[in-house]
XYZ file of C-alpha atoms in Angstrom:
664
model
C 42.505 -56.279 -96.480
C 43.820 -60.313 -97.113
C 45.313 -61.065 -100.286
C 42.415 -63.877 -100.431
C 39.420 -61.328 -99.785
C 40.904 -58.981 -102.174
C 41.256 -61.617 -104.938
C 37.553 -62.481 -104.208
C 36.311 -58.891 -104.641
C 37.915 -58.896 -107.936
C 36.310 -61.937 -109.291
C 33.106 -61.285 -108.221
C 33.513 -57.290 -109.702
C 34.470 -59.528 -113.345
C 31.149 -61.327 -112.649
C 29.122 -58.651 -112.544
C 30.217 -57.597 -115.775
C 27.448 -60.170 -117.236
C 24.376 -58.109 -118.638
C 22.055 -59.915 -116.511
C 23.947 -58.326 -113.458
C 24.619 -55.276 -115.165
C 20.893 -54.491 -116.001
C 19.920 -54.180 -112.208
C 21.543 -50.461 -112.690
C 20.129 -48.553 -115.248
C 23.026 -45.927 -115.209
C 26.086 -48.416 -115.344
C 23.743 -50.674 -117.565
C 23.864 -47.391 -120.320
C 28.477 -47.310 -119.316
C 27.937 -51.035 -120.346
C 26.036 -50.919 -123.720
C 28.584 -47.708 -123.751
C 31.573 -50.022 -123.686
C 30.538 -52.415 -125.440
C 30.124 -49.685 -128.469
C 32.706 -48.476 -127.973
C 35.409 -51.504 -127.948
C 33.294 -52.499 -131.232
C 34.325 -49.510 -133.166
C 38.073 -49.496 -131.755
C 38.506 -52.845 -133.407
C 36.335 -52.110 -136.820
C 39.173 -48.438 -137.103
C 42.098 -51.570 -135.770
C 40.589 -53.599 -139.008
C 40.699 -50.674 -141.560
C 44.135 -49.341 -140.081
C 42.694 -46.406 -139.312
C 43.859 -44.362 -135.871
C 42.147 -46.205 -133.222
C 44.868 -45.253 -129.927
C 42.038 -42.949 -128.463
C 39.259 -45.066 -129.239
C 40.871 -48.022 -127.353
C 42.040 -45.941 -124.536
C 38.667 -44.699 -124.291
C 36.898 -48.212 -124.108
C 39.742 -49.621 -121.427
C 38.561 -46.506 -119.512
C 35.148 -47.344 -119.664
C 35.570 -50.815 -118.597
C 37.210 -49.527 -116.018
C 34.586 -47.262 -114.685
C 32.263 -50.261 -114.959
C 34.231 -52.456 -112.739
C 35.326 -49.427 -110.516
C 31.327 -49.704 -109.872
C 31.373 -53.136 -109.489
C 34.212 -52.989 -106.833
C 32.285 -50.698 -105.104
C 29.159 -52.974 -104.541
C 31.520 -55.980 -104.608
C 33.439 -54.382 -101.263
C 30.512 -53.539 -99.590
C 29.398 -57.240 -99.608
C 32.178 -58.602 -98.393
C 32.590 -57.096 -95.254
C 29.909 -59.683 -93.765
C 31.044 -62.208 -95.399
C 33.119 -63.596 -92.752
C 30.853 -63.589 -90.494
C 28.550 -65.161 -92.720
C 30.870 -67.993 -92.901
C 31.340 -68.539 -89.919
C 27.379 -68.110 -89.381
C 27.241 -71.355 -92.071
C 29.884 -73.488 -90.363
C 27.923 -72.975 -86.833
C 24.340 -73.656 -88.693
C 25.885 -76.945 -90.440
C 27.090 -78.596 -87.177
C 24.030 -78.098 -85.719
C 22.495 -81.665 -83.936
C 19.185 -81.881 -81.635
C 18.167 -84.274 -78.437
C 14.455 -84.418 -80.213
C 11.699 -85.533 -77.363
C 8.891 -87.757 -79.237
C 6.791 -89.704 -77.050
C 8.588 -89.251 -74.213
C 11.941 -90.913 -76.063
C 14.903 -89.132 -76.910
C 16.468 -89.381 -80.265
C 19.387 -87.254 -82.219
C 18.654 -85.436 -85.156
C 19.650 -82.768 -87.845
C 18.237 -79.475 -86.307
C 17.336 -78.598 -89.948
C 14.822 -81.698 -89.757
C 12.465 -79.836 -86.991
C 9.920 -77.777 -87.310
C 7.537 -75.880 -85.741
C 6.050 -77.426 -82.129
C 8.909 -80.353 -81.862
C 10.647 -80.375 -78.305
C 14.182 -80.855 -77.545
C 16.092 -81.125 -74.815
C 19.228 -79.553 -74.453
C 22.289 -79.818 -71.564
C 24.909 -77.892 -70.521
C 27.902 -77.553 -72.540
C 25.623 -78.246 -75.759
C 24.982 -75.874 -78.342
C 21.427 -74.709 -78.584
C 20.159 -76.380 -81.812
C 17.038 -74.189 -82.401
C 15.058 -70.964 -82.077
C 12.672 -71.261 -79.556
C 11.029 -70.868 -76.262
C 12.170 -72.513 -73.187
C 9.249 -74.626 -71.941
C 10.750 -76.159 -68.648
C 13.745 -75.003 -67.078
C 16.661 -72.255 -66.491
C 20.379 -71.912 -67.119
C 23.232 -69.229 -68.369
C 24.038 -68.962 -72.301
C 26.741 -67.908 -74.279
C 25.163 -66.170 -77.107
C 28.874 -64.895 -78.741
C 28.405 -66.962 -81.703
C 25.528 -64.312 -82.492
C 26.567 -61.378 -80.627
C 29.980 -60.750 -80.544
C 29.214 -60.146 -76.070
C 31.048 -63.295 -74.099
C 29.050 -62.426 -70.978
C 27.089 -65.388 -70.348
C 22.981 -64.625 -70.182
C 20.364 -65.725 -67.732
C 17.281 -67.596 -69.831
C 14.365 -68.845 -67.963
C 10.970 -70.355 -68.790
C 8.018 -68.210 -68.300
C 9.515 -65.043 -67.799
C 10.531 -62.162 -70.503
C 13.860 -63.757 -70.867
C 12.654 -67.394 -72.585
C 13.485 -67.311 -76.271
C 16.920 -68.864 -77.249
C 18.482 -68.538 -80.545
C 20.257 -71.511 -82.227
C 24.051 -71.561 -82.317
C 24.447 -70.206 -78.719
C 25.484 -72.323 -75.767
C 24.146 -73.331 -72.904
C 26.717 -73.040 -69.647
C 24.444 -73.862 -67.046
C 21.204 -76.031 -66.125
C 19.156 -78.048 -68.844
C 16.405 -76.777 -70.737
C 13.492 -78.231 -72.693
C 12.955 -75.525 -75.706
C 10.171 -75.813 -77.853
C 10.931 -74.829 -81.782
C 9.526 -71.529 -83.032
C 10.481 -71.305 -86.897
C 10.321 -73.312 -89.972
C 13.562 -74.531 -91.484
C 15.595 -72.325 -93.089
C 14.003 -69.193 -91.283
C 15.773 -69.157 -88.103
C 17.588 -66.606 -86.752
C 21.005 -68.251 -87.732
C 19.634 -68.238 -91.719
C 18.100 -64.435 -91.695
C 21.629 -62.952 -90.250
C 23.807 -65.055 -93.317
C 21.259 -63.959 -95.714
C 21.365 -60.073 -94.392
C 25.343 -60.022 -93.840
C 26.020 -61.303 -97.996
C 23.136 -59.120 -99.523
C 21.162 -62.202 -100.721
C 18.119 -60.443 -99.220
C 18.833 -56.743 -99.831
C 15.855 -55.179 -101.799
C 15.679 -51.367 -102.594
C 14.388 -49.224 -100.131
C 11.342 -46.819 -101.657
C 14.033 -43.838 -101.413
C 16.505 -46.219 -102.868
C 14.067 -47.072 -105.688
C 12.607 -43.682 -106.232
C 16.555 -42.093 -106.682
C 16.850 -45.108 -108.963
C 14.122 -43.979 -111.185
C 15.164 -40.264 -111.041
C 18.870 -41.394 -112.258
C 17.682 -43.788 -114.992
C 14.954 -40.456 -116.333
C 18.282 -38.355 -116.546
C 20.254 -40.983 -118.405
C 17.507 -41.720 -120.640
C 16.879 -37.821 -121.100
C 21.010 -37.176 -122.109
C 20.847 -40.905 -124.251
C 18.247 -38.841 -126.227
C 19.567 -35.672 -126.506
C 23.263 -37.522 -127.452
C 21.593 -40.095 -129.768
C 19.814 -36.924 -131.711
C 23.272 -34.775 -132.494
C 24.644 -37.089 -135.092
C 21.230 -36.333 -137.598
C 21.294 -32.799 -136.624
C 25.451 -32.973 -137.821
C 24.457 -34.756 -140.930
C 21.830 -32.411 -141.755
C 24.858 -29.614 -141.456
C 26.892 -31.613 -143.307
C 29.212 -32.431 -140.705
C 30.937 -35.393 -139.361
C 30.900 -36.272 -135.580
C 33.328 -39.239 -133.909
C 30.796 -41.587 -132.497
C 33.469 -42.617 -129.384
C 33.657 -38.975 -128.517
C 29.606 -39.127 -128.489
C 30.276 -42.425 -126.469
C 32.459 -40.221 -123.483
C 29.873 -37.076 -123.925
C 27.364 -39.316 -122.683
C 28.886 -41.519 -120.244
C 30.253 -37.953 -118.919
C 26.753 -36.565 -118.363
C 24.855 -39.638 -116.802
C 25.321 -39.727 -113.677
C 27.724 -42.496 -112.998
C 29.359 -41.581 -109.787
C 26.206 -42.105 -107.366
C 25.012 -44.670 -110.012
C 28.487 -46.491 -109.325
C 27.902 -46.076 -105.585
C 24.356 -46.281 -104.825
C 24.485 -50.126 -104.444
C 27.440 -49.969 -101.995
C 25.607 -46.951 -99.838
C 22.568 -49.214 -99.200
C 24.980 -52.222 -98.073
C 26.836 -50.296 -96.012
C 24.227 -48.871 -93.986
C 23.054 -52.384 -93.697
C 26.316 -53.238 -92.392
C 26.714 -50.130 -89.672
C 23.710 -51.766 -88.507
C 25.585 -55.075 -88.272
C 28.610 -53.471 -86.727
C 26.616 -52.244 -84.035
C 25.043 -55.511 -83.321
C 21.432 -54.786 -84.754
C 19.731 -56.900 -87.084
C 17.364 -55.369 -89.823
C 15.203 -57.293 -91.623
C 15.709 -55.638 -94.328
C 17.464 -52.400 -95.875
C 14.011 -50.980 -95.602
C 14.042 -50.564 -91.930
C 17.520 -49.134 -91.894
C 16.380 -46.527 -93.824
C 12.832 -45.507 -92.242
C 15.232 -44.843 -89.081
C 16.470 -42.212 -90.886
C 12.771 -40.462 -91.113
C 11.866 -41.034 -87.487
C 9.454 -38.278 -86.665
C 9.320 -39.321 -82.554
C 10.452 -41.897 -80.293
C 8.856 -43.657 -77.770
C 11.132 -45.284 -74.611
C 10.496 -47.051 -71.970
C 12.169 -45.394 -68.936
C 13.259 -48.319 -67.232
C 16.465 -49.682 -68.434
C 16.701 -47.013 -71.506
C 16.641 -43.828 -69.445
C 17.463 -45.347 -66.180
C 19.608 -48.460 -65.517
C 16.607 -50.447 -64.472
C 18.519 -51.824 -61.537
C 16.023 -50.205 -59.083
C 16.759 -51.013 -55.646
C 14.692 -50.699 -52.424
C 16.669 -48.140 -50.478
C 13.642 -46.781 -47.538
C 10.844 -47.943 -45.914
C 8.113 -45.399 -44.783
C 5.224 -46.567 -42.782
C 1.814 -44.679 -42.698
C 0.804 -43.276 -39.107
C 0.200 -46.244 -36.433
C 2.341 -48.381 -38.435
C 6.117 -49.371 -37.387
C 8.906 -50.055 -39.488
C 9.325 -53.338 -38.629
C 5.576 -54.083 -39.488
C 6.164 -52.568 -42.720
C 9.416 -54.182 -43.086
C 7.630 -57.702 -42.715
C 4.805 -57.132 -44.920
C 6.837 -55.953 -47.763
C 9.172 -58.918 -47.210
C 6.667 -61.225 -47.189
C 4.786 -59.976 -50.529
C 8.395 -60.312 -52.121
C 8.812 -63.811 -51.586
C 8.654 -65.763 -54.361
C 9.013 -62.192 -56.816
C 11.873 -62.860 -59.093
C 12.063 -59.418 -60.252
C 15.836 -57.571 -59.181
C 13.193 -55.187 -57.318
C 11.276 -58.076 -55.595
C 14.788 -59.248 -54.568
C 15.895 -56.071 -53.186
C 12.988 -55.506 -51.214
C 13.647 -58.643 -49.326
C 16.715 -57.805 -49.287
C 15.801 -54.403 -47.325
C 13.591 -56.034 -44.746
C 16.191 -58.858 -43.882
C 18.011 -55.891 -43.088
C 15.875 -54.527 -40.687
C 14.440 -57.737 -39.397
C 13.755 -61.545 -39.587
C 10.785 -62.311 -41.204
C 8.117 -65.091 -38.780
C 8.979 -68.569 -38.870
C 5.898 -69.615 -39.207
C 4.882 -67.916 -42.891
C 3.583 -70.261 -45.603
C 2.574 -69.336 -48.950
C -0.544 -70.987 -50.399
C -0.769 -68.983 -53.608
C 1.598 -66.348 -55.507
C -0.100 -62.987 -57.002
C 2.132 -62.692 -60.267
C 2.567 -58.721 -61.586
C 0.427 -57.925 -64.396
C 0.983 -54.752 -66.456
C -2.579 -54.544 -65.978
C -3.086 -55.149 -62.403
C 0.656 -53.608 -61.508
C 0.296 -55.922 -58.253
C 2.388 -58.328 -56.882
C 2.376 -60.455 -53.285
C 1.707 -63.550 -51.692
C -1.642 -65.322 -50.216
C -0.515 -67.028 -47.099
C -2.186 -70.625 -45.558
C -3.691 -68.433 -43.069
C -5.544 -66.634 -46.147
C -4.029 -63.403 -45.550
C -2.237 -61.647 -48.370
C 0.413 -59.291 -48.790
C 0.870 -57.245 -51.776
C 2.865 -54.660 -53.222
C 2.432 -52.522 -56.227
C 1.782 -48.812 -57.755
C 0.030 -46.156 -55.592
C -3.072 -46.379 -57.501
C -3.138 -49.724 -58.262
C -3.136 -51.073 -54.457
C -5.492 -48.162 -53.253
C -7.814 -49.322 -56.462
C -7.226 -52.977 -54.392
C -8.051 -51.529 -50.811
C -11.304 -49.949 -51.537
C -12.439 -53.011 -53.445
C -11.995 -54.676 -49.791
C -13.476 -51.296 -48.028
C -9.977 -50.652 -46.413
C -9.118 -47.193 -45.440
C -6.583 -44.971 -47.158
C -4.297 -43.769 -44.624
C -4.595 -39.925 -44.253
C -0.611 -39.890 -45.367
C -0.217 -42.016 -47.777
C -0.304 -39.312 -50.444
C 2.151 -37.211 -48.645
C 4.957 -40.288 -48.456
C 4.059 -41.118 -52.244
C 4.603 -37.497 -53.219
C 7.636 -37.733 -51.012
C 9.463 -40.522 -53.237
C 8.312 -39.100 -56.408
C 9.484 -35.489 -55.927
C 12.686 -37.277 -55.372
C 12.777 -39.263 -58.716
C 12.012 -42.718 -56.877
C 9.555 -44.938 -57.705
C 6.999 -45.439 -54.483
C 6.088 -49.085 -54.063
C 2.693 -49.168 -51.674
C 2.330 -52.555 -49.156
C -0.701 -53.929 -47.747
C -2.074 -56.510 -46.138
C -5.555 -57.528 -46.556
C -6.053 -55.447 -43.339
C -4.832 -52.296 -44.237
C -2.286 -49.999 -46.287
C 0.888 -50.112 -44.118
C 3.273 -47.824 -46.185
C 5.531 -47.119 -48.629
C 8.599 -48.757 -50.299
C 11.146 -46.182 -51.838
C 12.991 -47.704 -54.928
C 15.821 -45.622 -56.150
C 16.910 -45.852 -60.017
C 19.735 -43.801 -61.975
C 19.830 -41.966 -64.945
C 22.534 -43.490 -67.615
C 24.970 -40.881 -68.019
C 25.182 -38.898 -71.455
C 21.323 -39.798 -71.929
C 20.212 -35.980 -71.996
C 22.965 -35.175 -74.170
C 22.149 -37.518 -76.945
C 17.920 -36.105 -76.736
C 19.080 -32.929 -77.587
C 21.101 -33.941 -80.031
C 17.963 -35.689 -81.972
C 15.860 -33.015 -80.918
C 17.975 -30.656 -83.084
C 17.548 -33.359 -85.911
C 13.795 -32.736 -85.639
C 12.960 -36.092 -83.353
C 10.314 -35.768 -80.536
C 11.427 -38.109 -77.743
C 8.605 -39.293 -74.962
C 9.317 -41.257 -72.066
C 6.545 -44.065 -71.280
C 6.425 -45.310 -67.981
C 4.440 -47.473 -65.479
C 5.095 -44.474 -62.908
C 3.255 -42.081 -61.262
C 2.914 -38.910 -62.962
C 4.936 -37.109 -60.387
C 8.175 -39.625 -60.328
C 7.835 -39.400 -64.323
C 8.107 -35.548 -64.659
C 11.083 -35.635 -62.095
C 12.733 -38.186 -64.353
C 11.663 -36.576 -67.905
C 12.984 -33.037 -66.566
C 16.463 -34.859 -65.670
C 17.006 -36.614 -68.428
C 15.772 -33.930 -71.130
C 12.689 -35.985 -72.996
C 9.891 -33.717 -74.519
C 7.059 -35.522 -73.659
C 5.897 -38.505 -70.952
C 3.288 -40.621 -70.501
C 3.205 -41.890 -66.884
C 0.950 -44.830 -65.414
C 0.995 -46.545 -68.668
C 0.168 -49.881 -70.066
C 0.716 -51.734 -72.948
C -2.345 -50.820 -74.914
C -1.341 -47.090 -73.771
C 1.625 -47.571 -75.698
C -0.461 -48.687 -79.107
C -2.674 -45.979 -78.879
C 0.081 -43.643 -78.589
C 1.852 -44.812 -81.691
C -1.608 -45.005 -83.625
C -1.862 -40.853 -82.659
C 1.153 -40.055 -83.577
C 0.904 -42.028 -86.853
C -2.563 -40.606 -87.263
C -0.829 -37.172 -87.109
C 1.493 -38.074 -89.964
C 4.730 -38.629 -88.086
C 7.026 -41.653 -88.267
C 7.333 -43.664 -85.032
C 10.190 -45.898 -83.138
C 10.264 -47.860 -79.927
C 11.740 -50.724 -78.560
C 9.957 -53.417 -76.537
C 11.075 -57.107 -75.026
C 8.024 -58.650 -73.802
C 4.860 -60.227 -75.693
C 2.609 -57.302 -74.150
C 5.126 -55.274 -76.034
C 4.398 -57.054 -79.409
C 1.004 -55.043 -80.608
C 3.060 -51.811 -80.195
C 6.221 -53.157 -82.102
C 4.079 -54.456 -84.926
C 2.421 -51.063 -85.408
C 5.769 -49.128 -85.090
C 7.436 -47.793 -88.291
C 10.540 -49.019 -86.235
C 9.643 -51.526 -83.590
C 13.865 -52.912 -81.692
C 13.066 -55.978 -80.491
C 15.441 -57.053 -77.258
C 17.785 -60.602 -77.904
C 17.285 -61.703 -74.738
C 13.303 -60.769 -75.004
C 10.241 -63.000 -76.436
C 9.768 -64.692 -79.450
C 6.466 -62.797 -79.775
C 8.286 -59.689 -79.709
C 11.866 -60.386 -82.031
C 9.060 -61.788 -84.750
C 7.247 -58.303 -84.212
C 9.189 -55.588 -84.592
C 11.573 -55.256 -87.820
C 14.651 -55.080 -86.103
C 16.757 -56.760 -83.204
C 19.007 -55.777 -80.832
C 21.601 -58.644 -79.911
C 22.803 -56.709 -77.206
C 19.607 -55.771 -75.803
C 20.358 -52.463 -74.971
C 17.405 -50.077 -75.246
C 19.349 -47.250 -75.689
C 20.604 -48.961 -79.066
C 17.600 -47.371 -80.454
C 19.138 -43.962 -80.449
C 22.155 -45.662 -82.528
C 19.422 -46.622 -84.791
C 17.981 -43.860 -85.901
C 21.620 -42.142 -86.048
C 22.335 -44.458 -88.514
C 19.422 -44.561 -90.460
C 19.769 -40.566 -90.434
C 23.393 -40.967 -91.820
C 22.358 -43.154 -94.614
C 19.742 -41.039 -95.986
C 22.530 -38.033 -95.474
C 25.130 -40.097 -97.011
C 22.927 -40.865 -100.041
C 21.598 -37.297 -100.645
C 25.337 -35.408 -100.250
C 26.988 -38.095 -103.074
C 23.885 -37.308 -104.963
C 24.620 -33.888 -105.371
C 28.303 -34.263 -105.929
C 27.750 -36.587 -109.176
C 25.252 -34.315 -110.413
C 27.519 -31.184 -109.748
C 30.390 -32.450 -111.361
C 28.696 -33.295 -114.330
C 28.693 -29.363 -115.116
C 32.477 -29.249 -115.035
C 32.671 -32.839 -117.441
C 30.422 -30.946 -119.693
C 32.632 -28.636 -120.031
C 35.717 -30.492 -120.694
C 33.914 -32.523 -123.766
C 31.147 -30.294 -125.789
C 34.491 -28.343 -126.779
C 36.762 -31.926 -127.543
C 33.653 -33.158 -129.481
C 32.404 -30.118 -131.446
C 35.763 -27.637 -131.767
C 36.952 -30.083 -135.207
C 33.657 -29.644 -136.774
C 32.827 -26.263 -135.622
C 35.823 -23.989 -134.930
C 33.998 -21.462 -133.246
C 33.176 -23.756 -130.319
C 36.679 -23.801 -129.211
C 35.922 -20.748 -126.846
C 33.848 -22.534 -124.727
C 37.531 -24.742 -123.947
C 38.121 -22.042 -121.122
C 40.071 -24.701 -119.159
C 42.898 -24.700 -122.041
C 43.101 -28.323 -122.011
C 45.651 -29.800 -124.565
C 43.719 -31.286 -127.358
C 40.777 -32.512 -128.078
C 41.835 -36.224 -127.108
C 43.771 -35.169 -123.942
C 40.276 -33.462 -123.243
C 37.907 -36.771 -123.577
C 40.475 -38.671 -122.175
C 41.220 -36.958 -119.015
C 37.241 -36.509 -117.986
C 36.479 -40.397 -118.426
C 39.822 -41.363 -116.372
C 38.587 -38.337 -113.334
C 34.863 -39.991 -113.968
C 36.379 -43.483 -113.439
C 38.377 -42.762 -110.659
C 35.997 -40.838 -108.797
C 34.152 -43.938 -107.902
C 37.110 -45.603 -106.129
C 38.135 -42.657 -104.376
C 34.350 -42.269 -102.909
C 34.320 -45.602 -101.887
C 35.570 -45.062 -98.000
C 33.083 -42.046 -97.803
C 30.240 -44.355 -99.037
C 31.245 -46.908 -96.290
C 31.896 -44.667 -93.480
C 28.836 -42.730 -94.162
C 29.162 -38.579 -93.947
C 29.218 -37.280 -90.867
C 25.959 -36.697 -89.274
C 25.469 -33.382 -87.365
C 22.699 -32.303 -85.071
C 21.296 -29.811 -87.256
C 17.488 -29.350 -88.782
C 16.886 -30.885 -91.920
C 16.937 -27.402 -93.784
C 20.226 -26.828 -92.180
C 22.027 -30.238 -93.187
C 20.343 -29.485 -96.916
C 22.641 -26.338 -96.939
C 25.400 -27.370 -95.642
C 25.657 -30.397 -98.396
C 24.771 -28.051 -101.399
C 27.698 -26.026 -100.063
C 30.563 -28.543 -99.450
C 29.007 -31.138 -102.075
C 27.588 -28.808 -104.744
C 30.035 -26.302 -104.946
C 32.798 -29.292 -104.251
C 31.548 -31.060 -107.022
C 31.327 -28.257 -109.510
C 35.262 -27.343 -108.570
C 36.821 -30.610 -107.919
C 36.514 -32.035 -111.584
C 37.867 -28.649 -113.250
C 40.890 -29.393 -110.845
C 41.285 -32.795 -111.199
C 40.560 -32.656 -115.393
C 43.512 -30.045 -115.540
C 45.525 -31.849 -113.761
C 45.323 -35.371 -115.603
C 45.091 -32.977 -119.012
C 48.391 -31.767 -117.884
C 49.929 -35.060 -117.265
C 49.292 -36.350 -120.745
C 50.566 -33.642 -122.632
C 53.522 -34.618 -120.900
C 53.999 -37.935 -123.109
C 52.554 -36.215 -126.367
């Protein structure tokens, strides 16, 4: 850590000592009040010229406890400060060339409003979040994503969205602004990494209420001790009572709770995932069902045409020419690979002239071209082409099903090709399952997460891929509305659902899902609908998001268990010290054989303070996630952090007491 950063963290820790900051954390606010009272008692003893060494020692240790708790939160927040400063510098320098009434004028990007249009030329920084209306080009998004490899952005595609602060390397774009000033992607990233918009998640709020309730119980218990002692004509030391209170309340988890939440957000940021709230990261840990597209998530998504399979009575050349004609204006990788395979087999007729293109849609699942001679060449899924052919009263070849099943059973995707006169055959598209996907699905299954593959492939191909990938279930021949319906079904059954998407047609399902992970290279509609955005545009990132969420929940649970458990040891250290002088018989509880009441109190408070910074690395890194069910993880946490939370303080307090006794 750089010296300047460390000094900044210390300054923030000191600022958080102000009452308006301390009041936000009920547990640490009680410590704050206890410190103030202890300091006042110390000064009173000094003025009365009475021994004040123990009182001032306790006050200093309590103050350090507050500083360590503040330090843990400030340290977590500081992890994103460097990135925030870089993003702020990028935002401040943004200028735009606005198109207004056919004229161009240079303005500050902060003055642009939704609907405005800007011109961006090669070498310029894209000044706004928006959709490309015209043009295409390659964009360097390293300022946002950290990835230096350029990406293609093009109008009227699922990759038409651009982000302010990225650089257009080639081409020329006309971009329409989509965000209000102050609400751009850069603004949201700055707010998130600085923690300015970090709100407590529902689980964190519930835990805060529980900790506050426990604290109030102990406050009432300790507050009733002086009247009871007075009734018995016994005088208690108020500094000792403050020490007892601080050691009984869950200060460890109270001090670390904000840092745990911020660290969860930071781990998502380190994975290049922007979560729109801490709640999204936490909900990811409770996910029961994962909806995953096959293409790009389970497989590489780079399906290539590998073979022509003509029906009876049709030659490979006839099929290849028809497939090539249907792919002439197809911008997809699959379409380009079909055209390449065609040209490897034969040349296309010179007289081919396209009158109108038939674009692929998720509803029709057909694409192709209408020629100037009015003939039509199309390709698409088997059921879609059969439906298209029946509408035109074309004959369905007898061996078409055999060819489709042949490709499907091999794990490929059959693409049926037809002209307006006949169905000609099948093109085999081959994709490859990503390595390690099956193992990750197995780990998620062990954590209680059900995986469902969604694909437009036919049931046979989908079944083969599903079996090879190891998913729990699959939905074949799926349309966008099928995803939405499936999400609602799972939610109606009481499950939390996560899905990934990048297109405008994915937006309804992304909005409906409990976790909607949108791709950065997707449309603006998809990014607005989701509650997370993956800057790397890697669909498999959804698996990492779920693991980050579960690690957040497990870390919070483990440290809460440890905090509550170590109160037991502190109780046995403090109680004999508080009451031994007034009630000699209670000295029997001093089985730890601590040197004196004074060293017992100071030792317990020192441990109580030091355990907070000692656990900061664990809070930041997170407890190691193991592939196991919730019951197994609970037992593991109880054994390691519950038992450890009892034993560690006994050993540490005894060691500190022995050290202090050397100087007395």
